[in-house]
Amino acid sequence: MFSPAIRKPHLVHRREKEEATPSPPPPAPAHSPSPGGFALSNRPATGTPAPWTSSSLLARISTSKQTDRAGDSDQIQPVRVAEFPQIVRNAQANLLQKNFSGKNTLVGGIDKETSLAWMICGNELYVWSYLSSVSKDCLVLDVPSSLMGNKDTESLCGNQWTLCIMRWGSTVTRKSEEMLHRRSSTGVILCNRRTQAIAYWPDIYDESSKSPALSFFDHSVTSPSDGISACYRFNSLIATSIPRGIHECIAIASEPTGALWLFQCSPAGILRREVHRDTLGDNGSDHHQKNDGGRSLAWLPSDISSEAADRKFFLLTNHGIQCWSISLLHGNNVKKIVSQEIVGSDGELGIKKDIAGQKNIWLLDMQIDEHGKEFSILVATLCKDRVSGSNYTQYSLLTMLYKSNQKFSSEDNVAKCERFLEKKAPSQVIIPKARVEDEDFLFSMRLKSGGKPSGSVIILSGDGTATVAIYWRGSTRLYQFDLPWDAGKVLDASIIPSAEDRDEGAWVVLAEKAGVWAIPEKAVLVGGVEPPERSLSRKGSCNEAVAEEKRRSQAFSASVVPRRVSSEAWSSGDRQRPAFTGVAQQVVVDEEAEMLLNRLFHDFILSGAVHEALQKLRVAGAFEKEGEMNVFVRVSKSIVNTLSKHWTTTREAEFLASTIVSSLSEKRQKHEKFLQFLVLSKCHEELSSKQRAAMLSVMEHGEKLSGVIQLRELQNALIQQRSSTHLSPQSKTPTAGALWNLIQLVGEKARRNTVLLMDRDNAEVFYSRVSDIEDLFYCLSHQLRYIITGEEHPSVQMQHALELSNACVTLVQAALYYREEHKDWYPSPEGLITWNSQPVVRSGIWSLASSVMELLREPGAADMPMKSNLWSQLEGLTDMLLEGYMGLLTAKFERGEEHGGLVQEYCERRDELLGSLYDLAKQIIEAKYQESREGNDNLDLKESIFREVTSPILATAKRHEGYQTLWQICYDISDTVLLRNLMHDSVGPHGGFSFYVFKQLINSEQHAKLLRLGEEFQEELASFLKDQKDLLWLHEIFLNQFSTASETLHTCALRLSPGEDADLTGNRKSLSFVERRRLLYLSKIAATAGKDVDYEMKVARIDADIRILKLQEEIVQHDPGYAQGKYTGKLLRPSELIEMCMKRDRELSLKAFEVFAWTSSSFRSSNRGLLENCWTNAANQDDWVQLSQASISEGWSDEVTQESLQGTVLFNASRLCYSQDTVVFDGTFEEVLPVRKEDVYARGLEGKCFSVEEVLMQHDVFPDAGKLMMTAVVMGKELSYTELADEPVEMDS
């Protein structure tokens, strides 16, 4: 037997005895409808009767000392998930009464994908969902007698039947029906492994197709020499649906000899064909090695396959793994892609054989994880002890990593041996030394992976044992499923599907007599044992994967003390605790403090006295932990989460409903008592001052409890309403409606994630776990599509959305009312985050609100009354969601945490919600107006209806700065008074509502209205128009800020590029030269009107800019691009104008110096090099060599020389820049570039700049005509300069 626990001698003896001589059945229980009674085999003569013989224990089985706390972390016992349906119990009893011979009269299993359990009793197949605590909905299928095989056949060598289940329909539909335990279209393939007969039910829930399609194997083609007629011809079967097919699927089966069979199943029938005769390559010649072929088959998860039309599957053989591919849409072609040897001479690739003491190696079973990344292989090795000489079997687990992106080089059915698996780690030894078993027993073992704890596997043996193996804290631990009574053999094991679509769930087993049981995670970790060894000769080195880690961990391990027994300790009530060190000791202190608090509170309930509770709790360390770990929070949580002992799932619904109500009422009273205890003992004061988060959690438990009570009352009202309007008295049931479905989803989620709750009803779990009410919003966020499905009529969807919205609003409003009513009990809120502000709550409300908005946008989906009701609920959802955001933003701001992303999310969702509310409000307004008016139009009536309907939207938008909605409301009714009032009231960040109004007026180019609002909102408009310079000056003039207006106009006139002009109001194009001059003139007038201290300097600067602007107009006319409008209105920088002048004729060369003259001193200083280039360019404009030769040959006098040089550019440039009466803005040219070299030294500028003389000395002709060139410069400086443009330019009209 594959068992890590010590075998019970009395059970072994009793089982062997009963197998030899069947015992007579015990009397039938009173409740059994079977006329012959319900016989139970393998029951002890004395002791506690089986728990299923009492209907009161069907819902809750007490196997040891249990507490009332549903989430007891110390629970290490299996938890009942579901009892067998009564019809299955009756069938079992009938089967036992008929005294069937053989060991495998009962066959069953669990399907992981669909969570369906099945069992074959006699010639009937029973299928039911095991996730429901009471499996009432069980389907019975008749197995054709032709499928059963020869009844006279001797006892079979294992499980005769294998079954595959396919769930049809879309993913969302399948998930919805699974979560809500609804019947879904499901196909079933049943295979008789011995006879190879196949039965296929296309849809087991279709009443019209109860008869299956059948396919039988022609035994005439098989010779008696095959040697396998006495055992199973098929040892593994897998199936998958065909894409886009209607109830069509394919199944692949493997034979021990290595052959593969393909079955194409459809409602029309089953087509079978042998797709591969021999997977080993020996053509099945050695029939003595009948089990050396295919071991097991496994699909690669469909989302890992490269194409949806192709699926890969893997075949475990006696020495390796083969990868196969099947085309589901193109003739179902099956092709072997690649194979890899696992057992060979290279230990790095898998398992090394031919080691000393090793006699044989068997690969028993294989599993692939959900992601298709890890392959787990169960290995058995027959070894010989080198000391004692005895044989033993070593069981180990090999984990391989799959390389999914690898490209194989196989061609046309020619597979090569390539590595597609890598060894993750050395083999993990599960049992170092076990007894030697025959091959039939070894090959009956099955491996399952993926359950909790993470990394654990469960191994099912042919003798009916189930063992969980896990490597944890440096050692391998084994946990064997066992119950204090005889539960029969374990038929199958699976994983409870997680409600959050996580990969791992708790292990569940199907026991032959006890139903479906779950194995809690802690049961494996705490109740697990170390692998037994028969000899001390082999050290811990047997487990090569963990030997080193085990040695390292021994020095500081805080793991659980190993136990050598499991069920013995359980049955005796013993619960061994781990050795606590470090943090674990603090846990003991916390538990002691919690026990003290519970005792003090209990005494307070009885006597009303606190007995110095504060001092006692301080000494016990009750105030040391914050948040959820605080003992006060834990006690408060236990109060609101208590599961009542008298709740049972076998009671009628009405009784259960009344029990729920009374229990909630008791919880509220007890929690109020707890708060009173905190106040009277002064613990409330201590918590409120030092542990505010803990005190808030205690108060929030009261909030949630109040909300759940109101939610229960709402559900009762809905049930009563539905019962009186739609259902007859005989069919009253709460299992209808969206709220009920939501409660089922939340309860199901809790049950799946906490296996200790699996024996409870979903509604019971929901109304008990008050502190976890956030799960309701989680289900709304992630599973709403299962309640409001697109396959339903829009009116039905709206009804469901209305019911869910009403439930959420009722729940949260009741909680907030509790908060307001008990506000004096709450601690200071700074930096605390309330439960309704948590992301999961906000996400759930937003998901529901989004669904409501989508439904309301559909035209003609429902009548106006329904839309109006749904609109009201959407309004409540909006208020709840936005208040949650505000609370979280406030807390983050107080904590100093980053909240930019949250603000953006809040604003986006706020605008979408308010916009949707307002759009529908206008439809409601129009409908009400049409109903109320009497023929003629009545605008006053319409406005009155408008204000009435939109008042709640207006209030929400005002509270949450929904400026877009506020603007639309005021704009639609043209109410300027309301608009101005809102602008005064809504003062938020970034200017508040006033800025939003200003922006809307600018976008709509209503500048006059904007400036009129500035009369009332002077500071606001002035702040807003800082980026709107072309309007700011108007507002500044209105405010008599003339100097500021002058600066604004000046800046606006000198915007350089269209990119900067984009800051102008609206979509205006770049300013033209005329517009720029006009703005400059206005700036000059405003500066003169302002008469500041330095206004004269401002006016001079404006005049200079006017002259530069005029120069640009003259300069750009000489550019070739001017005719194409290249420079129309484009303001060039002074440096650009100067460079443009140097590239043109001599006239523009002189304009460059004029530009320099009207710029600033700083510009001239920072552009000395450009000024020097201008002098060089000026020298280039005349033929100085020719002039020099003429002056010598003709003997020019001083008068002739002056007259001849007055026409040169150098002379005019010198006169423009250096003459005594020249006009230069802000300084002189002498400060930047003196004329003579000696002037540089005279001014102390040596090393900082050159002189004009030094610049000209670098000219090419200076050696020949340098004297004449300097004469022109000096004469220009000494001659007076009369500017042609001295007269003021008239302003453009």
PDB file of N, CA and C in Angstrom, residues 639-708:
ATOM      1  N   ILE A 639     -16.972  38.407  16.470  1.00  0.00           N
ATOM      2  CA  ILE A 639     -18.378  38.651  16.833  1.00  0.00           C
ATOM      3  C   ILE A 639     -19.250  38.724  15.586  1.00  0.00           C
ATOM      4  N   VAL A 640     -18.820  39.498  14.612  1.00  0.00           N
ATOM      5  CA  VAL A 640     -19.667  39.703  13.422  1.00  0.00           C
ATOM      6  C   VAL A 640     -19.564  38.549  12.438  1.00  0.00           C
ATOM      7  N   ASN A 641     -18.553  37.676  12.589  1.00  0.00           N
ATOM      8  CA  ASN A 641     -18.373  36.568  11.645  1.00  0.00           C
ATOM      9  C   ASN A 641     -18.788  35.223  12.210  1.00  0.00           C
ATOM     10  N   THR A 642     -19.416  35.216  13.372  1.00  0.00           N
ATOM     11  CA  THR A 642     -19.756  33.953  14.018  1.00  0.00           C
ATOM     12  C   THR A 642     -20.719  33.139  13.163  1.00  0.00           C
ATOM     13  N   LEU A 643     -20.421  31.857  13.021  1.00  0.00           N
ATOM     14  CA  LEU A 643     -21.329  30.920  12.360  1.00  0.00           C
ATOM     15  C   LEU A 643     -22.193  30.257  13.431  1.00  0.00           C
ATOM     16  N   SER A 644     -23.480  30.370  13.262  1.00  0.00           N
ATOM     17  CA  SER A 644     -24.379  29.788  14.258  1.00  0.00           C
ATOM     18  C   SER A 644     -24.338  28.270  14.193  1.00  0.00           C
ATOM     19  N   LYS A 645     -24.363  27.636  15.343  1.00  0.00           N
ATOM     20  CA  LYS A 645     -24.279  26.180  15.396  1.00  0.00           C
ATOM     21  C   LYS A 645     -25.514  25.508  14.823  1.00  0.00           C
ATOM     22  N   HIS A 646     -26.660  26.186  14.951  1.00  0.00           N
ATOM     23  CA  HIS A 646     -27.895  25.511  14.581  1.00  0.00           C
ATOM     24  C   HIS A 646     -28.264  25.710  13.119  1.00  0.00           C
ATOM     25  N   TRP A 647     -27.404  26.384  12.348  1.00  0.00           N
ATOM     26  CA  TRP A 647     -27.691  26.500  10.917  1.00  0.00           C
ATOM     27  C   TRP A 647     -27.337  25.189  10.233  1.00  0.00           C
ATOM     28  N   THR A 648     -28.269  24.653   9.489  1.00  0.00           N
ATOM     29  CA  THR A 648     -28.011  23.435   8.736  1.00  0.00           C
ATOM     30  C   THR A 648     -28.571  23.591   7.353  1.00  0.00           C
ATOM     31  N   THR A 649     -27.897  22.988   6.399  1.00  0.00           N
ATOM     32  CA  THR A 649     -28.322  23.126   5.012  1.00  0.00           C
ATOM     33  C   THR A 649     -29.469  22.198   4.662  1.00  0.00           C
ATOM     34  N   THR A 650     -29.866  21.330   5.572  1.00  0.00           N
ATOM     35  CA  THR A 650     -30.979  20.446   5.260  1.00  0.00           C
ATOM     36  C   THR A 650     -32.308  21.028   5.693  1.00  0.00           C
ATOM     37  N   ARG A 651     -32.310  22.174   6.343  1.00  0.00           N
ATOM     38  CA  ARG A 651     -33.553  22.806   6.767  1.00  0.00           C
ATOM     39  C   ARG A 651     -34.243  23.449   5.570  1.00  0.00           C
ATOM     40  N   GLU A 652     -35.475  23.779   5.747  1.00  0.00           N
ATOM     41  CA  GLU A 652     -36.213  24.481   4.710  1.00  0.00           C
ATOM     42  C   GLU A 652     -35.694  25.903   4.581  1.00  0.00           C
ATOM     43  N   ALA A 653     -35.945  26.506   3.423  1.00  0.00           N
ATOM     44  CA  ALA A 653     -35.419  27.840   3.149  1.00  0.00           C
ATOM     45  C   ALA A 653     -35.998  28.868   4.098  1.00  0.00           C
ATOM     46  N   GLU A 654     -37.305  28.725   4.440  1.00  0.00           N
ATOM     47  CA  GLU A 654     -37.918  29.700   5.332  1.00  0.00           C
ATOM     48  C   GLU A 654     -37.268  29.677   6.717  1.00  0.00           C
ATOM     49  N   PHE A 655     -36.969  28.472   7.196  1.00  0.00           N
ATOM     50  CA  PHE A 655     -36.327  28.365   8.502  1.00  0.00           C
ATOM     51  C   PHE A 655     -34.923  28.960   8.461  1.00  0.00           C
ATOM     52  N   LEU A 656     -34.191  28.679   7.392  1.00  0.00           N
ATOM     53  CA  LEU A 656     -32.850  29.227   7.248  1.00  0.00           C
ATOM     54  C   LEU A 656     -32.895  30.740   7.186  1.00  0.00           C
ATOM     55  N   ALA A 657     -33.881  31.304   6.482  1.00  0.00           N
ATOM     56  CA  ALA A 657     -33.985  32.764   6.377  1.00  0.00           C
ATOM     57  C   ALA A 657     -34.247  33.393   7.733  1.00  0.00           C
ATOM     58  N   SER A 658     -35.157  32.812   8.504  1.00  0.00           N
ATOM     59  CA  SER A 658     -35.442  33.370   9.828  1.00  0.00           C
ATOM     60  C   SER A 658     -34.241  33.243  10.755  1.00  0.00           C
ATOM     61  N   THR A 659     -33.492  32.164  10.594  1.00  0.00           N
ATOM     62  CA  THR A 659     -32.298  31.992  11.413  1.00  0.00           C
ATOM     63  C   THR A 659     -31.244  33.037  11.081  1.00  0.00           C
ATOM     64  N   ILE A 660     -31.117  33.345   9.808  1.00  0.00           N
ATOM     65  CA  ILE A 660     -30.162  34.368   9.387  1.00  0.00           C
ATOM     66  C   ILE A 660     -30.511  35.700  10.026  1.00  0.00           C
ATOM     67  N   VAL A 661     -31.788  36.073   9.974  1.00  0.00           N
ATOM     68  CA  VAL A 661     -32.216  37.355  10.524  1.00  0.00           C
ATOM     69  C   VAL A 661     -31.954  37.417  12.021  1.00  0.00           C
ATOM     70  N   SER A 662     -32.334  36.361  12.741  1.00  0.00           N
ATOM     71  CA  SER A 662     -32.131  36.366  14.188  1.00  0.00           C
ATOM     72  C   SER A 662     -30.651  36.388  14.537  1.00  0.00           C
ATOM     73  N   SER A 663     -29.832  35.674  13.769  1.00  0.00           N
ATOM     74  CA  SER A 663     -28.403  35.663  14.045  1.00  0.00           C
ATOM     75  C   SER A 663     -27.790  37.033  13.819  1.00  0.00           C
ATOM     76  N   LEU A 664     -28.180  37.703  12.742  1.00  0.00           N
ATOM     77  CA  LEU A 664     -27.663  39.047  12.495  1.00  0.00           C
ATOM     78  C   LEU A 664     -28.064  40.008  13.599  1.00  0.00           C
ATOM     79  N   SER A 665     -29.284  39.869  14.070  1.00  0.00           N
ATOM     80  CA  SER A 665     -29.740  40.725  15.159  1.00  0.00           C
ATOM     81  C   SER A 665     -28.932  40.472  16.427  1.00  0.00           C
ATOM     82  N   GLU A 666     -28.640  39.219  16.711  1.00  0.00           N
ATOM     83  CA  GLU A 666     -27.825  38.890  17.877  1.00  0.00           C
ATOM     84  C   GLU A 666     -26.416  39.456  17.743  1.00  0.00           C
ATOM     85  N   LYS A 667     -25.875  39.396  16.549  1.00  0.00           N
ATOM     86  CA  LYS A 667     -24.541  39.943  16.324  1.00  0.00           C
ATOM     87  C   LYS A 667     -24.522  41.452  16.560  1.00  0.00           C
ATOM     88  N   ARG A 668     -25.552  42.144  16.090  1.00  0.00           N
ATOM     89  CA  ARG A 668     -25.593  43.583  16.280  1.00  0.00           C
ATOM     90  C   ARG A 668     -25.647  43.936  17.762  1.00  0.00           C
ATOM     91  N   GLN A 669     -26.476  43.220  18.512  1.00  0.00           N
ATOM     92  CA  GLN A 669     -26.569  43.488  19.944  1.00  0.00           C
ATOM     93  C   GLN A 669     -25.237  43.207  20.642  1.00  0.00           C
ATOM     94  N   LYS A 670     -24.587  42.117  20.256  1.00  0.00           N
ATOM     95  CA  LYS A 670     -23.329  41.768  20.901  1.00  0.00           C
ATOM     96  C   LYS A 670     -22.242  42.757  20.535  1.00  0.00           C
ATOM     97  N   HIS A 671     -22.236  43.232  19.311  1.00  0.00           N
ATOM     98  CA  HIS A 671     -21.223  44.204  18.908  1.00  0.00           C
ATOM     99  C   HIS A 671     -21.440  45.538  19.611  1.00  0.00           C
ATOM    100  N   GLU A 672     -22.698  45.935  19.794  1.00  0.00           N
ATOM    101  CA  GLU A 672     -22.984  47.143  20.559  1.00  0.00           C
ATOM    102  C   GLU A 672     -22.505  46.982  22.003  1.00  0.00           C
ATOM    103  N   LYS A 673     -22.685  45.796  22.556  1.00  0.00           N
ATOM    104  CA  LYS A 673     -22.190  45.520  23.905  1.00  0.00           C
ATOM    105  C   LYS A 673     -20.660  45.627  23.955  1.00  0.00           C
ATOM    106  N   PHE A 674     -20.039  45.162  22.899  1.00  0.00           N
ATOM    107  CA  PHE A 674     -18.578  45.226  22.843  1.00  0.00           C
ATOM    108  C   PHE A 674     -18.094  46.671  22.834  1.00  0.00           C
ATOM    109  N   LEU A 675     -18.792  47.527  22.089  1.00  0.00           N
ATOM    110  CA  LEU A 675     -18.435  48.941  22.079  1.00  0.00           C
ATOM    111  C   LEU A 675     -18.642  49.569  23.457  1.00  0.00           C
ATOM    112  N   GLN A 676     -19.714  49.197  24.111  1.00  0.00           N
ATOM    113  CA  GLN A 676     -19.940  49.704  25.461  1.00  0.00           C
ATOM    114  C   GLN A 676     -18.819  49.246  26.406  1.00  0.00           C
ATOM    115  N   PHE A 677     -18.416  48.027  26.258  1.00  0.00           N
ATOM    116  CA  PHE A 677     -17.321  47.519  27.070  1.00  0.00           C
ATOM    117  C   PHE A 677     -16.051  48.337  26.841  1.00  0.00           C
ATOM    118  N   LEU A 678     -15.765  48.668  25.586  1.00  0.00           N
ATOM    119  CA  LEU A 678     -14.575  49.446  25.276  1.00  0.00           C
ATOM    120  C   LEU A 678     -14.636  50.827  25.923  1.00  0.00           C
ATOM    121  N   VAL A 679     -15.820  51.422  25.917  1.00  0.00           N
ATOM    122  CA  VAL A 679     -15.945  52.765  26.489  1.00  0.00           C
ATOM    123  C   VAL A 679     -15.823  52.720  28.007  1.00  0.00           C
ATOM    124  N   LEU A 680     -16.536  51.818  28.637  1.00  0.00           N
ATOM    125  CA  LEU A 680     -16.539  51.769  30.104  1.00  0.00           C
ATOM    126  C   LEU A 680     -15.176  51.354  30.657  1.00  0.00           C
ATOM    127  N   SER A 681     -14.473  50.522  29.911  1.00  0.00           N
ATOM    128  CA  SER A 681     -13.148  50.090  30.370  1.00  0.00           C
ATOM    129  C   SER A 681     -12.051  51.066  29.970  1.00  0.00           C
ATOM    130  N   LYS A 682     -12.423  52.151  29.243  1.00  0.00           N
ATOM    131  CA  LYS A 682     -11.489  53.165  28.756  1.00  0.00           C
ATOM    132  C   LYS A 682     -10.514  52.611  27.710  1.00  0.00           C
ATOM    133  N   CYS A 683     -10.795  51.424  27.211  1.00  0.00           N
ATOM    134  CA  CYS A 683      -9.997  50.904  26.099  1.00  0.00           C
ATOM    135  C   CYS A 683     -10.267  51.702  24.831  1.00  0.00           C
ATOM    136  N   HIS A 684     -11.485  52.230  24.708  1.00  0.00           N
ATOM    137  CA  HIS A 684     -11.830  53.047  23.554  1.00  0.00           C
ATOM    138  C   HIS A 684     -10.941  54.282  23.483  1.00  0.00           C
ATOM    139  N   GLU A 685     -10.736  54.909  24.598  1.00  0.00           N
ATOM    140  CA  GLU A 685      -9.875  56.103  24.642  1.00  0.00           C
ATOM    141  C   GLU A 685      -8.443  55.750  24.268  1.00  0.00           C
ATOM    142  N   GLU A 686      -7.964  54.618  24.765  1.00  0.00           N
ATOM    143  CA  GLU A 686      -6.604  54.177  24.461  1.00  0.00           C
ATOM    144  C   GLU A 686      -6.439  53.878  22.979  1.00  0.00           C
ATOM    145  N   LEU A 687      -7.397  53.189  22.402  1.00  0.00           N
ATOM    146  CA  LEU A 687      -7.325  52.842  20.982  1.00  0.00           C
ATOM    147  C   LEU A 687      -7.465  54.075  20.110  1.00  0.00           C
ATOM    148  N   SER A 688      -8.364  54.971  20.468  1.00  0.00           N
ATOM    149  CA  SER A 688      -8.607  56.157  19.641  1.00  0.00           C
ATOM    150  C   SER A 688      -7.410  57.093  19.610  1.00  0.00           C
ATOM    151  N   SER A 689      -6.601  57.066  20.641  1.00  0.00           N
ATOM    152  CA  SER A 689      -5.460  57.974  20.691  1.00  0.00           C
ATOM    153  C   SER A 689      -4.179  57.347  20.148  1.00  0.00           C
ATOM    154  N   LYS A 690      -3.990  56.043  20.330  1.00  0.00           N
ATOM    155  CA  LYS A 690      -2.730  55.412  19.975  1.00  0.00           C
ATOM    156  C   LYS A 690      -2.839  54.419  18.820  1.00  0.00           C
ATOM    157  N   GLN A 691      -4.013  53.849  18.619  1.00  0.00           N
ATOM    158  CA  GLN A 691      -4.179  52.841  17.555  1.00  0.00           C
ATOM    159  C   GLN A 691      -5.479  53.136  16.801  1.00  0.00           C
ATOM    160  N   ARG A 692      -5.425  54.231  16.070  1.00  0.00           N
ATOM    161  CA  ARG A 692      -6.636  54.702  15.404  1.00  0.00           C
ATOM    162  C   ARG A 692      -7.111  53.729  14.333  1.00  0.00           C
ATOM    163  N   ALA A 693      -6.191  53.111  13.615  1.00  0.00           N
ATOM    164  CA  ALA A 693      -6.587  52.173  12.564  1.00  0.00           C
ATOM    165  C   ALA A 693      -7.342  50.981  13.147  1.00  0.00           C
ATOM    166  N   ALA A 694      -6.894  50.488  14.294  1.00  0.00           N
ATOM    167  CA  ALA A 694      -7.576  49.364  14.931  1.00  0.00           C
ATOM    168  C   ALA A 694      -8.975  49.771  15.376  1.00  0.00           C
ATOM    169  N   MET A 695      -9.090  50.952  15.970  1.00  0.00           N
ATOM    170  CA  MET A 695     -10.410  51.415  16.415  1.00  0.00           C
ATOM    171  C   MET A 695     -11.339  51.626  15.231  1.00  0.00           C
ATOM    172  N   LEU A 696     -10.790  52.132  14.125  1.00  0.00           N
ATOM    173  CA  LEU A 696     -11.610  52.305  12.921  1.00  0.00           C
ATOM    174  C   LEU A 696     -12.109  50.956  12.413  1.00  0.00           C
ATOM    175  N   SER A 697     -11.266  49.933  12.450  1.00  0.00           N
ATOM    176  CA  SER A 697     -11.682  48.603  11.995  1.00  0.00           C
ATOM    177  C   SER A 697     -12.816  48.066  12.849  1.00  0.00           C
ATOM    178  N   VAL A 698     -12.747  48.293  14.157  1.00  0.00           N
ATOM    179  CA  VAL A 698     -13.821  47.839  15.040  1.00  0.00           C
ATOM    180  C   VAL A 698     -15.130  48.531  14.678  1.00  0.00           C
ATOM    181  N   MET A 699     -15.070  49.826  14.451  1.00  0.00           N
ATOM    182  CA  MET A 699     -16.283  50.561  14.087  1.00  0.00           C
ATOM    183  C   MET A 699     -16.792  50.145  12.712  1.00  0.00           C
ATOM    184  N   GLU A 700     -15.872  49.845  11.810  1.00  0.00           N
ATOM    185  CA  GLU A 700     -16.298  49.427  10.469  1.00  0.00           C
ATOM    186  C   GLU A 700     -16.996  48.079  10.499  1.00  0.00           C
ATOM    187  N   HIS A 701     -16.655  47.242  11.463  1.00  0.00           N
ATOM    188  CA  HIS A 701     -17.399  45.983  11.606  1.00  0.00           C
ATOM    189  C   HIS A 701     -18.873  46.276  11.896  1.00  0.00           C
ATOM    190  N   GLY A 702     -19.114  47.287  12.711  1.00  0.00           N
ATOM    191  CA  GLY A 702     -20.498  47.690  12.954  1.00  0.00           C
ATOM    192  C   GLY A 702     -21.154  48.249  11.714  1.00  0.00           C
ATOM    193  N   GLU A 703     -20.400  49.013  10.924  1.00  0.00           N
ATOM    194  CA  GLU A 703     -20.934  49.532   9.665  1.00  0.00           C
ATOM    195  C   GLU A 703     -21.355  48.393   8.740  1.00  0.00           C
ATOM    196  N   LYS A 704     -20.447  47.456   8.564  1.00  0.00           N
ATOM    197  CA  LYS A 704     -20.717  46.354   7.644  1.00  0.00           C
ATOM    198  C   LYS A 704     -21.887  45.508   8.140  1.00  0.00           C
ATOM    199  N   LEU A 705     -21.945  45.300   9.430  1.00  0.00           N
ATOM    200  CA  LEU A 705     -23.046  44.514   9.985  1.00  0.00           C
ATOM    201  C   LEU A 705     -24.377  45.222   9.756  1.00  0.00           C
ATOM    202  N   SER A 706     -24.398  46.524   9.950  1.00  0.00           N
ATOM    203  CA  SER A 706     -25.620  47.283   9.690  1.00  0.00           C
ATOM    204  C   SER A 706     -26.010  47.202   8.220  1.00  0.00           C
ATOM    205  N   GLY A 707     -25.018  47.289   7.332  1.00  0.00           N
ATOM    206  CA  GLY A 707     -25.307  47.173   5.908  1.00  0.00           C
ATOM    207  C   GLY A 707     -25.823  45.809   5.518  1.00  0.00           C
ATOM    208  N   VAL A 708     -25.234  44.754   6.095  1.00  0.00           N
ATOM    209  CA  VAL A 708     -25.679  43.396   5.774  1.00  0.00           C
ATOM    210  C   VAL A 708     -27.096  43.155   6.285  1.00  0.00           C
TER     211      VAL A 708
END
